[in-house]
Amino acid sequence: MSSQNVIFLISPNGFSSLFSNLELVITLITFLAVFCFWLSPGGLAWALSKAKTRSKSAIPGPSGLPLLGLVFSFTTGLTHRVLAQFAQSFKASSLMAFSVGLTRFVISSQPDSAKEILNSSAFADRPIKESAYGLLFDRAMGFAPYGEYWRNLRRISVTHLFGPKRVAHFGEFRREIGLEMVSEIKNLMFKNGAVEVRKVVHFGSLNNVMKTVFGKKYKFGENGDGVELESLVSEGYELLGVFNWSDHFPVLGWLDLQGVRKRCKDLVAKVNVFVGKIIQEHRVKRGEGIEVGVDEGCGDFVDVLLDLEKDHKLTDSDMIAVLWEMIFRGTDTVAILLEWILARMVLHPEIQAKAQSEIDRVVGTNRTISDSDLQNLPYLNAIVKETLRVHPPGPLLSWARLAIHDTHVGEHFIPAGTTAMVNMWAITHSDEIWSEPEVFRPERFLEEDVAIMGTDLRLAPFGAGRRVCPGKAMGLATVQLWLAQLLQSFNWYNAVEGRGVDLSECLKLSMEMEKPLVCKAVARV
């Protein structure tokens, strides 16, 4: 029988059944292909990368949900803990791969691989989120791509903005802000019988930054001239901290489902007016002969940038971006860290008493503490270090790194465009690195002097390498001085006697206390 006759013997229903079966087979093959991609170590984004063919061995890591990867790990507020648990489960502390949508990630939870990432020229850039780009930060030091413009900003920061002379110059002003906070706490205790620590230290920190950056102080609260500023800072902080789906799922980008792009555009318009007005006020003063030079080691950051704008070819837009970023990077980190420290002082009254005894012995009770006393307070400085270890404000070192070209970390191939992170929280809570890591014990830093400025990756709260925080010395000096003033002035107790302190965390842009700390501050002097 010929083939033509065979075809004619197949009924129409047979053709329909044949095509249905074929469709089922194709669907099954497609599903299996996607399923296999999903099951690849690190998930879909890694399965689609050239690392699959270039690596001798795959980087271990979870596949996550189909298409989504570990997206929901970034929406919990406890991302650092979730990623630490995954690294432990997959025995991938040195390096773990994972995906969030179409974004490839590697993360280190171990000092050696962390140092390799942070000190490598291959990871010289930061992945710029839509919110950071929308808020002008691609022209500021935090997110500007590595190159001549970034190196120029870095030189300005290290030489003129955060040099030792300038940190020392603002010491007296930091002391004044601390005394104002002491006074505000006394007033709140008189009125309410308790103090919400975060509000006091937040406004104090914001004023400290504004004096350093813009050369002026603001009054916050009802009818204060700092109301608009506080609104701008709060909105920007929220936008930078929110998980934006468009960053990892490009198809959603044009929809702006979360309204991030629109909010950034509206905020930047207000920031340009606010900061632009301050820059213009400085120009007017300089035109009238009221001029402060960089070489004098004084003046605010606006003065510094105006002195350097011609030599370094800075536009007004560049200066606005740089100054705006300074406000963000210098405000909440200090306030959040102080709140964590005071929470620990309430929880550990014996440590609080020991620190106060050291202050009384070194400073006495007849004068207030100053910057020059800090070097003689090793136990107080150990408390700051131990809090940075147990409650790092940037547990994932805040802003990640981006591979600018193909590279290797250890034996593993990392394709260009991969986002690299360091889980500092996992490192500082590892019992392979720290003795009794869950115990709050400042004495460990008296027994061993651990550098925290980026050379020892067991504790590097300010990062390391090219992108280390340039204001780390000023930030640390501020926290140490204000803590000493608050402990010299008050005994700190829980607002409700007999109740413990809730140490629950919430990771936004920084790792905050989930519930604001409310204390009783009883005057000592």
PDB file of N, CA, C and O in Angstrom, residues 358 361-362 373-385 442 445-446:
ATOM      1  N   GLU A 358      34.473  54.462  83.542  1.00  0.00           N
ATOM      2  CA  GLU A 358      35.644  54.866  82.756  1.00  0.00           C
ATOM      3  C   GLU A 358      35.583  56.361  82.431  1.00  0.00           C
ATOM      4  O   GLU A 358      36.586  57.078  82.536  1.00  0.00           O
ATOM      5  N   ARG A 361      36.320  58.434  85.503  1.00  0.00           N
ATOM      6  CA  ARG A 361      37.726  58.357  85.885  1.00  0.00           C
ATOM      7  C   ARG A 361      38.598  59.242  84.979  1.00  0.00           C
ATOM      8  O   ARG A 361      39.521  59.901  85.432  1.00  0.00           O
ATOM      9  N   VAL A 362      38.290  59.253  83.700  1.00  0.00           N
ATOM     10  CA  VAL A 362      39.121  59.992  82.738  1.00  0.00           C
ATOM     11  C   VAL A 362      38.737  61.465  82.660  1.00  0.00           C
ATOM     12  O   VAL A 362      39.605  62.345  82.611  1.00  0.00           O
ATOM     13  N   ASP A 373      39.159  63.579  74.614  1.00  0.00           N
ATOM     14  CA  ASP A 373      39.062  62.535  75.643  1.00  0.00           C
ATOM     15  C   ASP A 373      38.860  61.140  75.056  1.00  0.00           C
ATOM     16  O   ASP A 373      39.099  60.128  75.734  1.00  0.00           O
ATOM     17  N   LEU A 374      38.403  61.065  73.819  1.00  0.00           N
ATOM     18  CA  LEU A 374      37.953  59.789  73.262  1.00  0.00           C
ATOM     19  C   LEU A 374      39.066  58.752  73.190  1.00  0.00           C
ATOM     20  O   LEU A 374      38.824  57.555  73.395  1.00  0.00           O
ATOM     21  N   GLN A 375      40.286  59.175  72.899  1.00  0.00           N
ATOM     22  CA  GLN A 375      41.396  58.229  72.790  1.00  0.00           C
ATOM     23  C   GLN A 375      41.736  57.576  74.134  1.00  0.00           C
ATOM     24  O   GLN A 375      42.409  56.547  74.179  1.00  0.00           O
ATOM     25  N   ASN A 376      41.244  58.164  75.218  1.00  0.00           N
ATOM     26  CA  ASN A 376      41.501  57.632  76.559  1.00  0.00           C
ATOM     27  C   ASN A 376      40.328  56.824  77.108  1.00  0.00           C
ATOM     28  O   ASN A 376      40.275  56.546  78.303  1.00  0.00           O
ATOM     29  N   LEU A 377      39.391  56.469  76.216  1.00  0.00           N
ATOM     30  CA  LEU A 377      38.204  55.709  76.626  1.00  0.00           C
ATOM     31  C   LEU A 377      38.123  54.400  75.837  1.00  0.00           C
ATOM     32  O   LEU A 377      37.220  54.204  75.012  1.00  0.00           O
ATOM     33  N   PRO A 378      39.051  53.480  76.075  1.00  0.00           N
ATOM     34  CA  PRO A 378      39.082  52.239  75.281  1.00  0.00           C
ATOM     35  C   PRO A 378      37.837  51.372  75.451  1.00  0.00           C
ATOM     36  O   PRO A 378      37.407  50.716  74.495  1.00  0.00           O
ATOM     37  N   TYR A 379      37.248  51.347  76.648  1.00  0.00           N
ATOM     38  CA  TYR A 379      36.074  50.487  76.849  1.00  0.00           C
ATOM     39  C   TYR A 379      34.872  51.046  76.085  1.00  0.00           C
ATOM     40  O   TYR A 379      34.113  50.288  75.475  1.00  0.00           O
ATOM     41  N   LEU A 380      34.713  52.365  76.103  1.00  0.00           N
ATOM     42  CA  LEU A 380      33.616  52.970  75.346  1.00  0.00           C
ATOM     43  C   LEU A 380      33.786  52.679  73.858  1.00  0.00           C
ATOM     44  O   LEU A 380      32.820  52.336  73.163  1.00  0.00           O
ATOM     45  N   ASN A 381      35.019  52.796  73.362  1.00  0.00           N
ATOM     46  CA  ASN A 381      35.260  52.503  71.951  1.00  0.00           C
ATOM     47  C   ASN A 381      35.022  51.031  71.645  1.00  0.00           C
ATOM     48  O   ASN A 381      34.569  50.678  70.548  1.00  0.00           O
ATOM     49  N   ALA A 382      35.298  50.154  72.617  1.00  0.00           N
ATOM     50  CA  ALA A 382      35.029  48.721  72.438  1.00  0.00           C
ATOM     51  C   ALA A 382      33.527  48.459  72.346  1.00  0.00           C
ATOM     52  O   ALA A 382      33.088  47.563  71.612  1.00  0.00           O
ATOM     53  N   ILE A 383      32.732  49.222  73.084  1.00  0.00           N
ATOM     54  CA  ILE A 383      31.269  49.090  73.017  1.00  0.00           C
ATOM     55  C   ILE A 383      30.785  49.432  71.609  1.00  0.00           C
ATOM     56  O   ILE A 383      29.919  48.748  71.047  1.00  0.00           O
ATOM     57  N   VAL A 384      31.337  50.504  71.023  1.00  0.00           N
ATOM     58  CA  VAL A 384      30.953  50.896  69.666  1.00  0.00           C
ATOM     59  C   VAL A 384      31.306  49.782  68.683  1.00  0.00           C
ATOM     60  O   VAL A 384      30.499  49.398  67.828  1.00  0.00           O
ATOM     61  N   LYS A 385      32.507  49.225  68.800  1.00  0.00           N
ATOM     62  CA  LYS A 385      32.934  48.144  67.906  1.00  0.00           C
ATOM     63  C   LYS A 385      32.043  46.910  68.060  1.00  0.00           C
ATOM     64  O   LYS A 385      31.646  46.284  67.061  1.00  0.00           O
ATOM     65  N   PRO A 442      31.871  43.517  74.848  1.00  0.00           N
ATOM     66  CA  PRO A 442      32.847  44.500  74.358  1.00  0.00           C
ATOM     67  C   PRO A 442      34.290  44.148  74.709  1.00  0.00           C
ATOM     68  O   PRO A 442      35.218  44.568  74.005  1.00  0.00           O
ATOM     69  N   PHE A 445      37.230  43.237  72.302  1.00  0.00           N
ATOM     70  CA  PHE A 445      38.034  44.206  71.551  1.00  0.00           C
ATOM     71  C   PHE A 445      39.123  44.854  72.413  1.00  0.00           C
ATOM     72  O   PHE A 445      39.953  45.601  71.893  1.00  0.00           O
ATOM     73  N   LEU A 446      39.105  44.579  73.704  1.00  0.00           N
ATOM     74  CA  LEU A 446      40.229  44.955  74.558  1.00  0.00           C
ATOM     75  C   LEU A 446      41.277  43.847  74.542  1.00  0.00           C
ATOM     76  O   LEU A 446      42.477  44.103  74.682  1.00  0.00           O
TER      77      LEU A 446
END
